[in-house]
Amino acid sequence: MKPHKSFAALVVFAFVAQAATHKSAVADEPATTPPPNVLFIFSDDHATAAIGAYGSQVNQTPHLDRIAGEGLLFKNSFCANSICGPSRACILTGLHSHKNGFLRNGNRFDGSQFTFPKALQQVGYQTALLGKWHLGSNPTGFDYWEILPGQGHYYNPDFIQMDGTKRRDQGYVTDLITQKTLRWLKDQRNPDQPFFLMCQHKAPHRNWSPPIRHLDLFDNADIRVPATLMDDYTGRSSLLKENEMTIARHFSWAHDAKFRGENRFPKHFSGGYRNREYSRMTAEQKAQWDKHYEPINQAFIADMNAERLSDEDITRWKYQRYMKDYLGCVQAVDDSVGQLLEYLDESGLAENTIVIYSSDQGFYLGEHGWYDKRWMFEPSLKMPLMMRWPGKIKPGSVCHSLVQNIDYAPTFLDWAGAEIPASVQGESMASWIHDDALAPETWRDAIYYAYYENAASHNVPVHDGVRNDRYKLMFFPRTGEYNLFDLDADPDEMRSLDADPNYADILKQMRKLLVQQRDKYQVNPAIIPATRADEDWWAKRERQLRNNANRQRPRIAFIGDSITQSWENAGKEVWKNRFEALGAINLGISGDRTEHVLWRLTHRGLGKIQPDAVVLMIGTNNTGHRMQDPQQVAQGITAIVDELSSRLPKTKIVLSAIFPRGEGPSDIYRKNNDAINARIQHLAERENVIWMDPSKAFLQDDETLSRKIMPDLLHLSPQGYQIWADALEPVLEPLLTPTAS
Ligand code: SGN
Ligand code: CA
């Protein structure tokens, strides 16, 4: 437990004790302040640039601004991983993605782990969640919930009920979630318990479908265009150019641009005529929708047909369409906030209810030519965060300290007087956000960020980085590039300073900071499942191996990297003679590191196989590609053995030492591999693991490698495969169950 104990905590402890022992308060008991309720209003993809209190130049949000005006606005609030599910998982657990296991959308949240709602329940809170969830598994830790399936819909959406049934509601999603939230407050809440209520909007997520009442709101507006709309991505990582989230080139005809009928201009718009929201609307909704969009669309089509528009004009037109729709959605969120605040006032709950507004990440409103998020640039790294707590938080206060979504959980726990587990990585803000919202000296001076969604929609590469109050460093492992930004000199992040001699010292410091932050949060890439599906050949081979594993019933499976894959090349003859008849499958992929094998194992890579034995050799690329710390690689191999043990409980794992590499025993790659081997050998103490180390058989007397056996001092020759097979055979033989023939 960390030494957090706010005064609120003490008060709540008193309350819980009282609630537990005396159900009805007696008149002469000392009066205690009841613990605070929390109304946590949360939206999806709401950029700070579209909130009045943050200085929006594109819209007005009077109700959201009221929270800030009567409370506290965080100017430097960041997400840990700028994507939906991961951000939510960070919030629930107070952990970075690599610790809570939800790295990317599509993962399934492990709801059995620690989450703040569960802890709040334990100290007497009633908890409820209404709206978007998007974590795969059902919510845990909530007394009541009603959620959208996956992303949910804007119009006439379905909601999953606690009993698993789905119910379709008529209306607009933001309004419906607000109504459900109000209904819970009015009818379902237990007035004898403090509550933690999460109102989680879908809006303003893509495809930015506004409510009918706001369709015309921006008709006469010309929304201000950001200076970087036409960004050409020079001066930064080469990977920027590969993005697929531009308004210019990745904006779809019906889904984004709201055209009806066939795509008339496929050069400028992607996709076909399908708009899934439109198809859900009632005839009446459709009529009003068409009344708004059709005249504008027809005018655009006429301009296009008359060739009156340049490419840039077209992009600007799309930008206006995008922004007006997005802002219409935001307006409904602001309406929702207004209604909720009004109810708190009317009911008298306002006084002891903390109101929080935030969103899962920021969003690009045309900056860098983009919609969407993911990149560690400011517009999507920043999260809106504001809090109101009458009598406790000073109205109109502004916080400049660096806070992150992993701090939410510990703060909530602290407010409620619940214990903050030592494993939580975020820090409670509870003790310092009153008064002037000045964080103590000991507060963090940099945040760590990591994005893991490789080979996913919008093609944003895996990257991580650090940001302090002035500089930002991003690292792109695919290319090994570092990008450095001076946020004071270049707030739009248009030029990386990584090669600028004037910033050489800063670069050095920031690289050191990145290493420190990775250490602080125990980031070990060797154990974080990672796909290489952005490499076409890899994706193809991985798919092929998965298919093989679904069809074949092998008695032995070889799992590993190129040394395993090459049983198909240099090892072909030996394989044919020694393993084919035994029914063996090759699951090796060239260039894989431990994290890739972990990815494959956790993404159906084992198909339906249930072999007697798995031969596992992996890790030499963790050394070869990045000279990774042996301890970290050993953890990666251990994680693979764990995964194999739980997925194939009846299979014996023949864990192979990583083969020696390099000329002689003093080769640093060789030494690193030796050090890894020394750290994994003990796994054989497990009943299902057998250690085998054929190294000696490959080495000459002086421990050098012969090029006859390893021509490149890493991969085996046919003769090398012969040696490996000889070493394997006696180990494998007793493990194989006799075939019934
Ligand atoms: C959908 C969107 C994407 C968006 C992701 C993730 N496409 O797939 O544009 O990046 O959600 O968003 S859409 O065709 O369905 O509109 S997230 O907020 O859930 O992470
Ligand atoms: Ca989101």
mmCIF file of N, CA and C and ligand atoms in Angstrom, residues 42-46 82-85 87-88 105 132 134 151 202 205-206 359-363 372-373, ligand 2:
data_model
loop_
_atom_site.group_PDB
_atom_site.id
_atom_site.type_symbol
_atom_site.label_atom_id
_atom_site.label_comp_id
_atom_site.label_asym_id
_atom_site.label_seq_id
_atom_site.Cartn_x
_atom_site.Cartn_y
_atom_site.Cartn_z
ATOM 1 N N PHE A 42 -17.895 10.267 -19.401
ATOM 2 C CA PHE A 42 -16.749 9.870 -20.223
ATOM 3 C C PHE A 42 -17.226 9.737 -21.659
ATOM 4 N N SER A 43 -16.492 10.315 -22.576
ATOM 5 C CA SER A 43 -16.915 10.204 -23.971
ATOM 6 C C SER A 43 -15.823 9.502 -24.769
ATOM 7 N N ASP A 44 -16.036 9.395 -26.050
ATOM 8 C CA ASP A 44 -15.133 8.622 -26.892
ATOM 9 C C ASP A 44 -14.564 9.518 -27.985
ATOM 10 N N ASP A 45 -13.271 9.742 -27.958
ATOM 11 C CA ASP A 45 -12.599 10.519 -29.019
ATOM 12 C C ASP A 45 -12.849 12.024 -28.948
ATOM 13 N N HIS A 46 -13.075 12.540 -27.782
ATOM 14 C CA HIS A 46 -13.334 13.977 -27.678
ATOM 15 C C HIS A 46 -12.025 14.742 -27.459
ATOM 16 N N SER A 82 -3.131 5.640 -26.857
ATOM 17 C CA SER A 82 -4.212 6.438 -27.428
ATOM 18 C C SER A 82 -5.162 5.635 -28.306
ATOM 19 N N ILE A 83 -5.915 4.780 -27.665
ATOM 20 C CA ILE A 83 -6.915 3.999 -28.379
ATOM 21 C C ILE A 83 -7.931 3.526 -27.342
ATOM 22 N N CYS A 84 -9.127 3.222 -27.858
ATOM 23 C CA CYS A 84 -10.288 3.071 -26.979
ATOM 24 C C CYS A 84 -10.160 2.051 -25.853
ATOM 25 N N GLY A 85 -10.181 0.767 -26.208
ATOM 26 C CA GLY A 85 -10.174 -0.277 -25.185
ATOM 27 C C GLY A 85 -8.995 -0.121 -24.235
ATOM 28 N N SER A 87 -7.272 2.489 -23.375
ATOM 29 C CA SER A 87 -7.395 3.609 -22.448
ATOM 30 C C SER A 87 -8.352 3.261 -21.317
ATOM 31 N N ARG A 88 -9.443 2.603 -21.673
ATOM 32 C CA ARG A 88 -10.421 2.215 -20.654
ATOM 33 C C ARG A 88 -9.804 1.237 -19.659
ATOM 34 N N ASN A 105 -7.232 -2.691 -29.286
ATOM 35 C CA ASN A 105 -8.635 -3.022 -29.501
ATOM 36 C C ASN A 105 -8.724 -4.447 -30.018
ATOM 37 N N LYS A 132 -20.894 3.000 -23.502
ATOM 38 C CA LYS A 132 -19.863 2.260 -24.234
ATOM 39 C C LYS A 132 -18.876 1.600 -23.273
ATOM 40 N N HIS A 134 -16.719 -1.665 -24.637
ATOM 41 C CA HIS A 134 -15.721 -1.982 -25.668
ATOM 42 C C HIS A 134 -14.508 -2.745 -25.163
ATOM 43 N N GLN A 151 -18.571 -1.228 -30.510
ATOM 44 C CA GLN A 151 -18.612 0.225 -30.742
ATOM 45 C C GLN A 151 -20.011 0.797 -30.553
ATOM 46 N N LYS A 202 -20.804 7.073 -26.500
ATOM 47 C CA LYS A 202 -20.152 6.615 -27.735
ATOM 48 C C LYS A 202 -19.600 7.824 -28.499
ATOM 49 N N HIS A 205 -17.347 9.553 -31.506
ATOM 50 C CA HIS A 205 -16.574 8.579 -32.289
ATOM 51 C C HIS A 205 -17.010 8.540 -33.765
ATOM 52 N N ARG A 206 -16.095 8.140 -34.607
ATOM 53 C CA ARG A 206 -16.413 7.918 -36.014
ATOM 54 C C ARG A 206 -17.620 6.973 -36.134
ATOM 55 N N SER A 359 -12.382 11.829 -21.661
ATOM 56 C CA SER A 359 -12.631 11.037 -22.865
ATOM 57 C C SER A 359 -11.482 10.055 -23.028
ATOM 58 N N ASP A 360 -11.716 8.952 -23.744
ATOM 59 C CA ASP A 360 -10.701 7.887 -23.738
ATOM 60 C C ASP A 360 -9.356 8.306 -24.333
ATOM 61 N N GLN A 361 -9.370 9.210 -25.262
ATOM 62 C CA GLN A 361 -8.130 9.810 -25.786
ATOM 63 C C GLN A 361 -8.520 11.111 -26.443
ATOM 64 N N GLY A 362 -7.526 11.788 -26.996
ATOM 65 C CA GLY A 362 -7.828 12.952 -27.811
ATOM 66 C C GLY A 362 -8.171 12.514 -29.227
ATOM 67 N N PHE A 363 -8.062 13.428 -30.172
ATOM 68 C CA PHE A 363 -8.447 13.135 -31.545
ATOM 69 C C PHE A 363 -7.840 14.196 -32.439
ATOM 70 N N ASP A 372 -9.012 10.514 -36.435
ATOM 71 C CA ASP A 372 -8.479 9.411 -35.608
ATOM 72 C C ASP A 372 -7.423 9.864 -34.591
ATOM 73 N N LYS A 373 -6.698 8.901 -34.052
ATOM 74 C CA LYS A 373 -5.847 9.137 -32.872
ATOM 75 C C LYS A 373 -4.568 8.324 -32.974
HETATM 76 CA CA CA B 2 -11.847 6.293 -28.553
#
